[in-house]
mmCIF file of C-alpha atoms in Angstrom:
data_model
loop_
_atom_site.group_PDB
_atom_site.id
_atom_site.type_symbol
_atom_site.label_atom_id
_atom_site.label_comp_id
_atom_site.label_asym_id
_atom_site.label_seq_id
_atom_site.Cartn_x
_atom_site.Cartn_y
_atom_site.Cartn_z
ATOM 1 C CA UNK G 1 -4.831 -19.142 -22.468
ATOM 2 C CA UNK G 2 -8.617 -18.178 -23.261
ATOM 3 C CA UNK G 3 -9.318 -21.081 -25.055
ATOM 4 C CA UNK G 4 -13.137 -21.159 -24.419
ATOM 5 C CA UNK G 5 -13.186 -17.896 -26.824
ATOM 6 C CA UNK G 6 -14.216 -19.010 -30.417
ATOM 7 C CA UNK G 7 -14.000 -16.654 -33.241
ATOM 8 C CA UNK G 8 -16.983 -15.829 -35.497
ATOM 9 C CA UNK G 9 -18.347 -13.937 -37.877
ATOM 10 C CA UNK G 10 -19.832 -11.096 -35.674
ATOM 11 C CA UNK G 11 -17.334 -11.939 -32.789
ATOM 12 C CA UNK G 12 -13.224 -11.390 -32.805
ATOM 13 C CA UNK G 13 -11.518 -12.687 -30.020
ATOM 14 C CA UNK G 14 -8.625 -9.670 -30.340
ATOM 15 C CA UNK G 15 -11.706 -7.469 -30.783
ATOM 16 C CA UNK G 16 -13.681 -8.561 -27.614
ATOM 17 C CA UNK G 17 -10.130 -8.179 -25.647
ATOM 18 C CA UNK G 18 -9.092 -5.030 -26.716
ATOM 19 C CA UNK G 19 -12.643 -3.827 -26.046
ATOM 20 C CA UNK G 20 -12.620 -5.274 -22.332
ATOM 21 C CA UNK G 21 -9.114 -3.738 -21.942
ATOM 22 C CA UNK G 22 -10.441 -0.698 -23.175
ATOM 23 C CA UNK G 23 -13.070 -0.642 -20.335
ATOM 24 C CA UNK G 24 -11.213 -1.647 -17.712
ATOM 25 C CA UNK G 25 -8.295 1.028 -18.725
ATOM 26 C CA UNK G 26 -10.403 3.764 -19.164
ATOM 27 C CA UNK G 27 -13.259 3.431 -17.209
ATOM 28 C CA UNK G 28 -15.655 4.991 -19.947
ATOM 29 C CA UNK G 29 -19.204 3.487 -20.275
ATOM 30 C CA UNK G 30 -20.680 0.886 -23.163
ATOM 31 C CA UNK G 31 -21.096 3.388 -25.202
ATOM 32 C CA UNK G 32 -17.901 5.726 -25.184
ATOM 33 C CA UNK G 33 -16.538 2.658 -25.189
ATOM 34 C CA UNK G 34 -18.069 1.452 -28.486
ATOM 35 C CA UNK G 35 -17.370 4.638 -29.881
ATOM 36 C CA UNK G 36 -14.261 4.804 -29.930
ATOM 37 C CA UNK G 37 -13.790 1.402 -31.473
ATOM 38 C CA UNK G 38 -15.997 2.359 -34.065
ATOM 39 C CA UNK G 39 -18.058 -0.489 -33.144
ATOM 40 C CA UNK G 40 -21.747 0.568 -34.224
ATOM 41 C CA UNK G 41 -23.894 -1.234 -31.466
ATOM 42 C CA UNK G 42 -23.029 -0.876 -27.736
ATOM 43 C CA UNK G 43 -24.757 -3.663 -26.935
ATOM 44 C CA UNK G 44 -21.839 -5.618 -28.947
ATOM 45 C CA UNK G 45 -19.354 -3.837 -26.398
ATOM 46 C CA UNK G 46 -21.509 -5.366 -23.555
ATOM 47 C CA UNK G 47 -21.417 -9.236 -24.983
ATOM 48 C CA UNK G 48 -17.742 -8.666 -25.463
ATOM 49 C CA UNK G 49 -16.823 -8.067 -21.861
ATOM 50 C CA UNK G 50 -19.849 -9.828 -20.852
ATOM 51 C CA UNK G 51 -17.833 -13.036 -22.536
ATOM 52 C CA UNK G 52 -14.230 -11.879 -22.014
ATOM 53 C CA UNK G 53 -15.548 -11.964 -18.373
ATOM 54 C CA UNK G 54 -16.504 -15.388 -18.139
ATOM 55 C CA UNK G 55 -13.445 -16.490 -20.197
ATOM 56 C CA UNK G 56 -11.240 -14.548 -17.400
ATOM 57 C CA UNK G 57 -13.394 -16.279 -15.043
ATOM 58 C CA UNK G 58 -13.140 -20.341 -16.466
ATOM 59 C CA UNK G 59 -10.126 -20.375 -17.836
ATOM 60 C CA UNK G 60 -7.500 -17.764 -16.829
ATOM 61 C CA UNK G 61 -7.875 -17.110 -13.358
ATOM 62 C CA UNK G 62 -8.452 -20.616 -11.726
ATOM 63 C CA UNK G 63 -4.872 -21.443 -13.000
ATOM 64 C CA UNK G 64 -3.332 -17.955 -12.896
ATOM 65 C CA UNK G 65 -4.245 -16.279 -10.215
ATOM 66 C CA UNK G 66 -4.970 -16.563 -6.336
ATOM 67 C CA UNK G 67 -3.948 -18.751 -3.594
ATOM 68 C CA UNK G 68 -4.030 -22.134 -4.957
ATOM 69 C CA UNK G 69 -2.429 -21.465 -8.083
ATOM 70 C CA UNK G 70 1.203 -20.456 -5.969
ATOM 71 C CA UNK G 71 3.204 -22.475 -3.423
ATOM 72 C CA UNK G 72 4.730 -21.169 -0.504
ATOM 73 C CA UNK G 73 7.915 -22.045 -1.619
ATOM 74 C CA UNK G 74 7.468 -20.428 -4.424
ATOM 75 C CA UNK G 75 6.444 -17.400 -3.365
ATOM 76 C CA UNK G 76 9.599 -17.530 -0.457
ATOM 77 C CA UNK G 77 11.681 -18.055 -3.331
ATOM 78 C CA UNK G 78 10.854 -15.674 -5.838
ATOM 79 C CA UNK G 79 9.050 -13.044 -4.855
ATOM 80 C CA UNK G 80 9.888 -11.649 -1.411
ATOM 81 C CA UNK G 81 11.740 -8.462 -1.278
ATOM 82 C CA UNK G 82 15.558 -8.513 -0.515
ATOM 83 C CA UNK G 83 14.951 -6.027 2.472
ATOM 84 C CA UNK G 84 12.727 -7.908 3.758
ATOM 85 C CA UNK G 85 14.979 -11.105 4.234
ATOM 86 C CA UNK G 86 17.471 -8.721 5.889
ATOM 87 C CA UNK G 87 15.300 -6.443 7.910
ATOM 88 C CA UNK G 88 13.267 -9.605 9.495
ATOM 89 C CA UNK G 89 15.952 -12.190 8.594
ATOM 90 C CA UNK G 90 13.418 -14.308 7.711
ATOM 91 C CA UNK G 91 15.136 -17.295 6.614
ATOM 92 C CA UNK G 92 12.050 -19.847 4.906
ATOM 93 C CA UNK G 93 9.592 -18.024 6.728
ATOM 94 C CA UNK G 94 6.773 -16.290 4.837
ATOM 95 C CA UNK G 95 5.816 -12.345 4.939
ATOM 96 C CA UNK G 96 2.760 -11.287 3.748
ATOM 97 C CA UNK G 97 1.189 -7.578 3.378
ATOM 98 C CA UNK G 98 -2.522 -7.274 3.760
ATOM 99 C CA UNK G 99 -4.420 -4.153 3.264
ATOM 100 C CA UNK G 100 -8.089 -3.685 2.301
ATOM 101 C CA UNK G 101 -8.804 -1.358 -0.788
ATOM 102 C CA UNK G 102 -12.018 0.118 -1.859
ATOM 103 C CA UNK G 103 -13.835 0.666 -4.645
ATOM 104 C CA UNK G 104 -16.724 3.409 -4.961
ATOM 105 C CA UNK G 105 -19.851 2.694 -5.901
ATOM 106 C CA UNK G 106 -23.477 4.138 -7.124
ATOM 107 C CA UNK G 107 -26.003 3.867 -4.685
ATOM 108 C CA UNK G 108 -28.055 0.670 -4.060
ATOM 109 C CA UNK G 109 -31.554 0.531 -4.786
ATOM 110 C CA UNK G 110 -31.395 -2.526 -2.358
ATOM 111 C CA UNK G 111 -32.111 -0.870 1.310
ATOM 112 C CA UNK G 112 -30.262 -3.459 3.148
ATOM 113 C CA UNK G 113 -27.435 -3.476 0.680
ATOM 114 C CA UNK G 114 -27.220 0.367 0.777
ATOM 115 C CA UNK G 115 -26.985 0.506 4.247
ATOM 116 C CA UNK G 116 -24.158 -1.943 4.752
ATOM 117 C CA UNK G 117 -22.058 -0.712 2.155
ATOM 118 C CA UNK G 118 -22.278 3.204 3.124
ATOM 119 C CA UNK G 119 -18.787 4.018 4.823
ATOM 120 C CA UNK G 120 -19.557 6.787 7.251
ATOM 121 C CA UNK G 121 -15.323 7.092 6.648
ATOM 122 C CA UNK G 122 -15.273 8.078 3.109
ATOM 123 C CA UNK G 123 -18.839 9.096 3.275
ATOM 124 C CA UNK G 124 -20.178 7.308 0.391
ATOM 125 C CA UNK G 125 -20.626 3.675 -0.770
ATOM 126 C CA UNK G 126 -17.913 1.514 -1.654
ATOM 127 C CA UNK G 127 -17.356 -2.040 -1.491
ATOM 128 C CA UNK G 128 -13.802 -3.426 0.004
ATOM 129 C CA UNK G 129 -11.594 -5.619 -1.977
ATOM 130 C CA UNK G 130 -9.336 -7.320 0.134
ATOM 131 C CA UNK G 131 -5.310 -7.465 -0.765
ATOM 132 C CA UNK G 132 -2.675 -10.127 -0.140
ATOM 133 C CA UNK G 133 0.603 -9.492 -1.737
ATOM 134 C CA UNK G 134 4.632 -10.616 -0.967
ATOM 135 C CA UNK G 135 6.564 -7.900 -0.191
ATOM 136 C CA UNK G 136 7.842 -7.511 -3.810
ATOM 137 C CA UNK G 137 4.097 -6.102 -5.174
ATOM 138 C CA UNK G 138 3.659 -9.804 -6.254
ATOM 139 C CA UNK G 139 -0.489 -10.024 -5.483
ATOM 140 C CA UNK G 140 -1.612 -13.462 -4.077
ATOM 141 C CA UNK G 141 -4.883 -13.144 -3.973
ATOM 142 C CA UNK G 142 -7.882 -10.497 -3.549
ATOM 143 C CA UNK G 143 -10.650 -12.063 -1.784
ATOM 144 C CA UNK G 144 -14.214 -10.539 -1.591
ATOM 145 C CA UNK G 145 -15.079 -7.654 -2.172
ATOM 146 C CA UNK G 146 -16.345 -7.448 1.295
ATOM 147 C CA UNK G 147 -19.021 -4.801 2.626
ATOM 148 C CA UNK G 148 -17.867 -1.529 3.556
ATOM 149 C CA UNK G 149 -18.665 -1.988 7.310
ATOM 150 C CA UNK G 150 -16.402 -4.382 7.964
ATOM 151 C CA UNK G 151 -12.988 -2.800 9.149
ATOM 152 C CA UNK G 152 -9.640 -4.990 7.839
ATOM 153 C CA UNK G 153 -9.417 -6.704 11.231
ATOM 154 C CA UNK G 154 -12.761 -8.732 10.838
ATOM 155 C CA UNK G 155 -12.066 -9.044 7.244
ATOM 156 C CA UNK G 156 -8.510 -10.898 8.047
ATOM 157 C CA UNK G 157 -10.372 -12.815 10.500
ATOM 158 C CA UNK G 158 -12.687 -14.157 8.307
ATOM 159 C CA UNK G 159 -10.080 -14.825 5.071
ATOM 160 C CA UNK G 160 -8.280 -16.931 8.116
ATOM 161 C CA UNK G 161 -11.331 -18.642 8.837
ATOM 162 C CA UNK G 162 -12.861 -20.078 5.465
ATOM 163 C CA UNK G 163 -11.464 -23.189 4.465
ATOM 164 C CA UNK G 164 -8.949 -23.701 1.545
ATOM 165 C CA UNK G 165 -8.245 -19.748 2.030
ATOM 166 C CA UNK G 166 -5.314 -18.050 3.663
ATOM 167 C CA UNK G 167 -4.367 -20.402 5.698
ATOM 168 C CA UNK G 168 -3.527 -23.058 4.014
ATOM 169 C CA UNK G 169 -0.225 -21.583 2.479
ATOM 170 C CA UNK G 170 0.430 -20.273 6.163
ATOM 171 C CA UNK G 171 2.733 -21.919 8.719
ATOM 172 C CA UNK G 172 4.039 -21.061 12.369
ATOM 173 C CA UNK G 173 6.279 -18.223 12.791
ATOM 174 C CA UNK G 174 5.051 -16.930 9.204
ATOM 175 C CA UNK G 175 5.731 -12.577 9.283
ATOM 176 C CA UNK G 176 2.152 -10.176 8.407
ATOM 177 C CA UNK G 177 3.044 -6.880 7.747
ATOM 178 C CA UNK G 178 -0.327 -4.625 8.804
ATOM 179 C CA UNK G 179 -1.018 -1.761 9.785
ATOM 180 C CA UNK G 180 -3.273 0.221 12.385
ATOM 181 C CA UNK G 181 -6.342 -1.029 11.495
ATOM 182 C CA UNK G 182 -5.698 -4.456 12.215
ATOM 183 C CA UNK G 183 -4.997 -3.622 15.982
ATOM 184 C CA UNK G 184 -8.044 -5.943 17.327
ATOM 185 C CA UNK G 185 -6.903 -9.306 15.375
ATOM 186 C CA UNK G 186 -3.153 -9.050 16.906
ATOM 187 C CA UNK G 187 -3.595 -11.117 19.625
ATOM 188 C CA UNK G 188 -5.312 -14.099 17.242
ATOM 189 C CA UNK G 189 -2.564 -14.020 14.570
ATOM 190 C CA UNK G 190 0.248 -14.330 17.588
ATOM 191 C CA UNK U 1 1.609 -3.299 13.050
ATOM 192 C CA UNK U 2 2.856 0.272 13.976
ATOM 193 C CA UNK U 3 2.629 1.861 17.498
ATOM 194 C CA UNK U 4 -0.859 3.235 18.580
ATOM 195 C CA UNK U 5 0.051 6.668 19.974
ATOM 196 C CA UNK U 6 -3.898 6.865 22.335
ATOM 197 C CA UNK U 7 -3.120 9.442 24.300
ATOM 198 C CA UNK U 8 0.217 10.645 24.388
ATOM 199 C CA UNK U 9 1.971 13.365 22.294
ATOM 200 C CA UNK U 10 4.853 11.020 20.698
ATOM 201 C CA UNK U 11 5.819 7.666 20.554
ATOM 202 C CA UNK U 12 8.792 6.580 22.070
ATOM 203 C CA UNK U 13 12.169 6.128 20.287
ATOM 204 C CA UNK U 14 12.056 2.350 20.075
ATOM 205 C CA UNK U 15 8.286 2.351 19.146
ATOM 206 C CA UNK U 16 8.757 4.324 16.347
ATOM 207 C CA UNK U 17 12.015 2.480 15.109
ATOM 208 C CA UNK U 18 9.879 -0.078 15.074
ATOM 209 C CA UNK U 19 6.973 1.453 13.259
ATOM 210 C CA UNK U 20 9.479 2.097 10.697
ATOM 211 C CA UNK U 21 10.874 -1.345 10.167
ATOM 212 C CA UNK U 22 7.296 -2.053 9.733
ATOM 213 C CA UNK U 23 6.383 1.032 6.962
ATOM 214 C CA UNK U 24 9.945 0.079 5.340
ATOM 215 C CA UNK U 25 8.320 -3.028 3.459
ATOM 216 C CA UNK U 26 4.369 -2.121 4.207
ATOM 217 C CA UNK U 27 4.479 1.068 1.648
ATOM 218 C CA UNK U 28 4.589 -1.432 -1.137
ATOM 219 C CA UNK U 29 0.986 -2.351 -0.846
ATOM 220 C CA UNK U 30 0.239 1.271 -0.941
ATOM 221 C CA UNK U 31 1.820 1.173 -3.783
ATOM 222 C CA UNK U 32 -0.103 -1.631 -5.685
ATOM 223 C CA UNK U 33 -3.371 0.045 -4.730
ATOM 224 C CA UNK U 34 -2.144 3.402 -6.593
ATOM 225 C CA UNK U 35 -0.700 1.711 -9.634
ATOM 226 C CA UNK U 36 -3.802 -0.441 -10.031
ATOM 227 C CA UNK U 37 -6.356 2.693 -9.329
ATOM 228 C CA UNK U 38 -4.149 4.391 -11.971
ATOM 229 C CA UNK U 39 -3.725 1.823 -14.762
ATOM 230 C CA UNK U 40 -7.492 0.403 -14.472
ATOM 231 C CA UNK U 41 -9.304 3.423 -14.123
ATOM 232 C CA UNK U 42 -12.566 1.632 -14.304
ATOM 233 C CA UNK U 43 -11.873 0.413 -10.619
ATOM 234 C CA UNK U 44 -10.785 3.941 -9.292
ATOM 235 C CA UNK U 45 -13.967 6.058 -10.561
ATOM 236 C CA UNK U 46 -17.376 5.411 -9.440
ATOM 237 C CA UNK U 47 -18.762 1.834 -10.508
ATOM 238 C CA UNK U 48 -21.922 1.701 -11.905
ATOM 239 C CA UNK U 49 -24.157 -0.534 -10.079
ATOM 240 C CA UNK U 50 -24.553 -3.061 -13.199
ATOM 241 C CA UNK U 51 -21.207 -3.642 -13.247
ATOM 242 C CA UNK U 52 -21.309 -4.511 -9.172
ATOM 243 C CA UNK U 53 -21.787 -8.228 -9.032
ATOM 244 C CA UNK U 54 -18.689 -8.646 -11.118
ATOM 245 C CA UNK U 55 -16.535 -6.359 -8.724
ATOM 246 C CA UNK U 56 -14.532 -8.838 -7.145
ATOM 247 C CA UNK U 57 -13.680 -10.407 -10.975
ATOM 248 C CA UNK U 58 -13.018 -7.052 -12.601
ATOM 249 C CA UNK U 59 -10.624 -6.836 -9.358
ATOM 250 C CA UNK U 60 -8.922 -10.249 -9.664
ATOM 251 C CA UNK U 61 -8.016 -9.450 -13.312
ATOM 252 C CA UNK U 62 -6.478 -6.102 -12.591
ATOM 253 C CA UNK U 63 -4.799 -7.824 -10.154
ATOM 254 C CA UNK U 64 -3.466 -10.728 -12.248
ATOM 255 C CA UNK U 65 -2.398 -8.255 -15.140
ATOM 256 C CA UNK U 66 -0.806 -6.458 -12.952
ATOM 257 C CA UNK U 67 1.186 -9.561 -11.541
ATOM 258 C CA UNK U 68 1.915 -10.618 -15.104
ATOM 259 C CA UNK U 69 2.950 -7.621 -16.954
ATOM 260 C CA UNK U 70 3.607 -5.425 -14.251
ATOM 261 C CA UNK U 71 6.979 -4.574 -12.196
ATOM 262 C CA UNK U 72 8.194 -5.704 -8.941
ATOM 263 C CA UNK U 73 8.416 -3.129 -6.552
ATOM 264 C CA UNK U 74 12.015 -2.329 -5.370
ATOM 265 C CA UNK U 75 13.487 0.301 -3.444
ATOM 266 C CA UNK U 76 16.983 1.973 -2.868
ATOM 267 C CA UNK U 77 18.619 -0.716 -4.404
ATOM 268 C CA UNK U 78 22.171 0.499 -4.192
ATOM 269 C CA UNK U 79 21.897 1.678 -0.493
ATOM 270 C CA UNK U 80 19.969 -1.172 0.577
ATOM 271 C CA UNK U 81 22.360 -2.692 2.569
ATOM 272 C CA UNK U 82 23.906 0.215 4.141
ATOM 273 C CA UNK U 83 20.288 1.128 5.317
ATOM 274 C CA UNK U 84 19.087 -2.210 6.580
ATOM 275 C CA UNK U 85 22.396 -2.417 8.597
ATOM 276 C CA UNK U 86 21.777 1.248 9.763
ATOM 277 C CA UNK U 87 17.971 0.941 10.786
ATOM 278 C CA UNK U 88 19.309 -2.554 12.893
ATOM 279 C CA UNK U 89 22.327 -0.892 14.393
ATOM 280 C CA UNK U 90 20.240 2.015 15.966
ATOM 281 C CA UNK U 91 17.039 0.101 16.376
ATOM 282 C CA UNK U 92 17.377 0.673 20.670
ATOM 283 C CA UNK U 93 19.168 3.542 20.545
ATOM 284 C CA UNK U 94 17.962 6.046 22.766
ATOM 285 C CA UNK U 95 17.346 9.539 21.780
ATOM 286 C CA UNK U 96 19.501 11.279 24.215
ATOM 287 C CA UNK U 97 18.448 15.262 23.422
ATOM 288 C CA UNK U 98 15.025 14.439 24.367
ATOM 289 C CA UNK U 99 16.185 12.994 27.347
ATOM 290 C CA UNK U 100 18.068 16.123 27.824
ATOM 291 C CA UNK U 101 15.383 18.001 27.389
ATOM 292 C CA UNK U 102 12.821 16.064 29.408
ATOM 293 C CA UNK U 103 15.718 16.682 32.152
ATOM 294 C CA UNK U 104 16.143 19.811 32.124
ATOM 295 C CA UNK U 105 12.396 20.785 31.495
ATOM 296 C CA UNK U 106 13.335 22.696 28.387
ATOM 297 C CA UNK U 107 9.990 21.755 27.090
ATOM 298 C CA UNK U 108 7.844 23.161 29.755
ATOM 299 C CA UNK U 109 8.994 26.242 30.397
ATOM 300 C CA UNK U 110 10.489 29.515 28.085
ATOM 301 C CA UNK U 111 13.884 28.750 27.141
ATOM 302 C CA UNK U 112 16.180 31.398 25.914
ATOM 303 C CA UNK U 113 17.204 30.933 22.511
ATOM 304 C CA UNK U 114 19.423 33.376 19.942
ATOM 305 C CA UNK U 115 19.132 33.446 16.889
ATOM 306 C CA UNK U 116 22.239 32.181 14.496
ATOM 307 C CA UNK U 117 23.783 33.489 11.030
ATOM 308 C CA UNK U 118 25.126 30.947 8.762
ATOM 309 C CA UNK U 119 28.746 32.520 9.925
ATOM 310 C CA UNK U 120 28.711 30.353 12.736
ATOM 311 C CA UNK U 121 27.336 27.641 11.939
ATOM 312 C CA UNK U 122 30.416 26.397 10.331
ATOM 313 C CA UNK U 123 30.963 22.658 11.653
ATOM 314 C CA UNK U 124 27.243 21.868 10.408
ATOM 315 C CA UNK U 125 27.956 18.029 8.533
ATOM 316 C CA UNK U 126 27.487 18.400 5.160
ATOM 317 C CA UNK U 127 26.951 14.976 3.097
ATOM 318 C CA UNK U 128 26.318 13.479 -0.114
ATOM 319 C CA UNK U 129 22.853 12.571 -1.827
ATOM 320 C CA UNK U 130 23.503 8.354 -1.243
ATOM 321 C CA UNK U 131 24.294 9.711 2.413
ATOM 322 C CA UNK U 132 21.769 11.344 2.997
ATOM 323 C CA UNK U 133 19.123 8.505 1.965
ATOM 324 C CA UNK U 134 21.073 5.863 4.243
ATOM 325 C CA UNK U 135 20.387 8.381 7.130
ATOM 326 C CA UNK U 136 16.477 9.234 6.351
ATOM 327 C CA UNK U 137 16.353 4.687 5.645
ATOM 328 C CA UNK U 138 14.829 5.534 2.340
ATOM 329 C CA UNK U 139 14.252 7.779 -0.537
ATOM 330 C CA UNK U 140 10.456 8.429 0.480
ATOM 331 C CA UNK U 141 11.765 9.979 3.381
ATOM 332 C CA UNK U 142 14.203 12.083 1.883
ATOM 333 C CA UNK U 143 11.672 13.093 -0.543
ATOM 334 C CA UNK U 144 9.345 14.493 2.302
ATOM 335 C CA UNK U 145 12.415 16.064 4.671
ATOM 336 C CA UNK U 146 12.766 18.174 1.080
ATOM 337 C CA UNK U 147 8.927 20.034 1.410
ATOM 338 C CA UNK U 148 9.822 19.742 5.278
ATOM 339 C CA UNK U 149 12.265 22.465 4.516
ATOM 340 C CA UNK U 150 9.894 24.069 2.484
ATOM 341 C CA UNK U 151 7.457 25.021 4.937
ATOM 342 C CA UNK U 152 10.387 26.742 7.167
ATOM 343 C CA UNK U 153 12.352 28.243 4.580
ATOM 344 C CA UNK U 154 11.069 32.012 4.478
ATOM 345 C CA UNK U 155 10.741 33.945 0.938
ATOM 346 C CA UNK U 156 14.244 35.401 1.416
ATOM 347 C CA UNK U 157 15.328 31.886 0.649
ATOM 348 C CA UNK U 158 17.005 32.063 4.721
ATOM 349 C CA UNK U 159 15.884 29.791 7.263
ATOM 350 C CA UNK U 160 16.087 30.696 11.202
ATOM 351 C CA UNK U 161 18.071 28.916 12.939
ATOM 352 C CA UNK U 162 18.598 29.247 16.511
ATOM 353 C CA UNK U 163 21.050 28.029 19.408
ATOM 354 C CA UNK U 164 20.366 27.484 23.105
ATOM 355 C CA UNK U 165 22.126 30.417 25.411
ATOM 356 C CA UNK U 166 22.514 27.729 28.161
ATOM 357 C CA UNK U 167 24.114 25.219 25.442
ATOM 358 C CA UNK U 168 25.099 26.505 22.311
ATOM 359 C CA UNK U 169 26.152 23.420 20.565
ATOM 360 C CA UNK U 170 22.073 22.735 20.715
ATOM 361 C CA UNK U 171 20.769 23.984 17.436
ATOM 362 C CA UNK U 172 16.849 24.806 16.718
ATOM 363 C CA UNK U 173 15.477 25.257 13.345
#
């Protein structure tokens, strides 16, 4: 799959993987990181994910993962939930979940950037990745992350909106499952 | 999309049957978020600004792991059926104690109540664990009635119950 990684003499593919994994797993910085791999320079630890990064980013998740690498039919098919069918009796009709998540963050330097992404709600800055799964916890896609003072109504909107996004694996009569925060976009999706 | 309660104290019977058909299959995104905050623990602690611009791609590869090596979500798999017939057979049922009550002003004004031992309370239904979940429509629910009881269990391990001296087949706990 990450066939634009080459192996050489400073640079193992397994060893730039397991150190991304490592990362993303634990959450530790460069240099906890390259500790514990026994890896002597952190900056090594940063060129591996930096690289394992832009491998993810060519070659895995264009074909992988997101919107356009799924039918609707396939997702009807194989990954909506078996309550779901009955409870809705949805019968070739789609059912989506959307939710927005968010992830903390330090604080900007940036002043305009710091003042859009300060939720006065969690009272710190985040940034707001956006989820789309079936109802079996299969994830379509994660668009954005968007800026923390958008609420998931406008955010919906907007994923609607762009072209090539949502709605092109969306048809009439297709079932979102949302919840309050989505109250001011009801009236658009019906 | 659940009810919106504003200004009033409760929903309505057939609002929140319907809230429920909705949290029934809406819990599972819940769920994603927690797995993913507690497998990549990178995206659940505080990201350091240098990592920011690549956010949305550390994201999208949590996410796709998680799609390939993770599991479906799937709940009360047994009982499944027996629930989903049970939430659509009662979905406009009306609750007909609150109506009582709402009648009869119970709610308003002090109502006499006496306190019960378990000696009388002998034709209480008892049922089975599978039961039980097909009545609460889910294991989540069951989960919570349990620290429910909790909080009005005393430390004698005895919880008050009380009957109505008006009604006595009314039963408060």
């Amino acid at each position: 799959m990450m066939s634009s990684m080459r192996n050489s003499d400073n640079h193992n593919v397994t060893q730039a993987v397991v150190a991304f994994l490592c990362k993303l797993r634990t959450g530790n910085s460069d240099k906890i990181v390259s500790a514990i791999r026994g890896v002597e320079d952190e900056k090594m630890i940063s060129e591996f994910i930096h690289s394992v990064l832009q491998c993810f980013k060519r070659d895995v998740l264009p074909k992988h993962f997101g919107l356009h690498s799924i039918s609707r039919e396939y997702i009807i098919k194989n990954h909506t939930a078996a309550a779901a069918q009955k409870l809705h009796t949805l019968s070739n009709r789609l059912a989506i979940i959307c939710d927005a998540s968010y992830i903390r963050h330090q604080k900007s330097a940036n002043n305009t950037y710091q003042s859009k992404s300060y939720s006065a709600q969690k009272k710190t800055s985040l940034c707001k990745p956006f989820t789309i799964t079936t109802t079996d916890g299969y994830i379509i896609d994660v668009p954005g992350p968007f800026l923390a003072t958008k609420n998931d109504a406008q955010i919906l909107d907007y994923s609607l909106s762009i072209e090539n996004g949502l709605s092109t694996i969306l048809k009439e009569g297709d079932i979102f499952i949302l919840d309050r925060g989505f109250r001011d976009i009801v009236s658009t999706l019906k | 999309m659940p009810a919106l309660k504003s200004k009033r104290n409760q929903l309505t019977p057939k609002e929140s049957n319907e809230s429920r058909l909705v949290t029934k299959l809406r819990w599972v995104i819940e769920a994603v978020h927690g797995i993913i905050g507690q497998k990549y623990k990178l995206l659940h602690h505080q990201l350091h600004n240098s990592l920011l611009p690549d956010a949305g791609l550390y994201c999208r590869i949590a996410c796709f792991l998680q799609n390939r090596f993770g599991k479906r979500l799937n709940s009360d798999k047994g009982l499944l059926d027996e629930i989903i017939s049970r939430m659509n057979a009662t979905k406009n049922d009306v609750n007909t104690l609150a109506v009582e009550v709402e009648n009869n002003n119970w709610n308003r004004k002090v109502t006499p109540f006496q306190l019960l031992s378990s000696e009388e309370l002998l034709d209480f239904p008892e049922m089975s664990l599978d039961e039980l979940k097909v009545f609460f429509t889910g294991s989540c629910q069951l989960s919570q009635s349990v620290s429910y009881l909790a909080e009005i269990i005393d430390e004698n391990g005895s919880f008050p119950a009380s009957t109505l001296k008006i009604k006595p087949e009314i039963v408060r706990f």
